[in-house]
XYZ file of C-alpha atoms in Angstrom:
79
model
C 77.503 129.746 119.454
C 78.113 127.577 115.760
C 80.337 128.671 113.240
C 78.353 130.263 110.351
C 79.977 129.734 106.871
C 80.055 132.458 103.741
C 81.656 131.000 100.617
C 82.126 133.072 97.549
C 81.659 131.295 93.965
C 85.476 130.520 92.922
C 86.881 130.982 95.712
C 88.979 129.170 98.422
C 88.641 131.609 100.722
C 85.797 131.484 103.455
C 84.132 133.994 106.190
C 83.555 132.204 109.388
C 81.257 134.118 111.910
C 82.014 132.535 115.458
C 81.028 135.076 118.236
C 83.373 136.192 120.279
C 86.299 134.360 118.550
C 89.596 136.218 120.361
C 91.736 134.544 117.269
C 94.860 136.292 115.685
C 95.768 135.623 112.423
C 97.538 133.368 111.865
C 96.534 131.139 114.713
C 94.517 127.880 114.388
C 90.935 126.678 114.487
C 89.489 123.181 114.663
C 86.572 121.986 112.851
C 86.365 118.492 114.659
C 83.329 116.846 112.530
C 83.092 118.224 108.538
C 80.718 120.312 107.273
C 79.774 120.823 103.283
C 78.305 123.748 101.741
C 78.868 124.765 98.369
C 81.244 122.621 97.228
C 83.212 123.054 100.060
C 84.109 120.872 102.948
C 85.409 122.494 106.075
C 87.342 119.685 108.730
C 90.467 119.795 110.348
C 93.087 122.294 111.204
C 92.731 125.730 109.304
C 95.052 128.872 110.164
C 93.303 132.530 110.267
C 93.766 134.427 107.329
C 92.305 136.882 107.945
C 90.219 138.772 111.088
C 87.542 141.134 109.759
C 86.059 141.569 113.835
C 85.250 140.358 117.199
C 83.177 137.681 115.402
C 84.529 137.228 111.919
C 87.034 135.413 110.623
C 89.092 133.827 107.244
C 90.144 130.368 106.353
C 91.748 129.635 103.254
C 90.749 125.569 102.081
C 91.878 123.540 99.106
C 89.046 123.604 96.794
C 87.134 126.388 95.759
C 83.094 127.192 96.126
C 80.510 125.999 93.178
C 78.663 129.160 94.747
C 77.754 131.343 97.554
C 75.844 131.208 100.150
C 76.141 130.775 104.071
C 75.662 127.358 106.214
C 75.705 126.953 109.342
C 78.734 123.995 110.891
C 77.363 120.424 111.394
C 78.963 120.844 115.004
C 80.728 123.292 117.367
C 84.325 123.786 116.788
C 87.128 123.895 119.509
C 90.067 125.746 119.590
């Protein structure tokens, strides 16, 4: 599956939907190709800060989102 990013305006927390991710808090997830959505660029290594369920987790990013919305990744990530 391809990750889907959900941002909230003025927040540096991004929710990632990735079916069956198998991750735990503290794990690292790698997005090798950049995706920009709602003023946030996601590329590189990110630590999982929260796990909502088997298909959703959260990461912290360095920039606050400029708006709320959902966007698909440009490419499939590796773990």
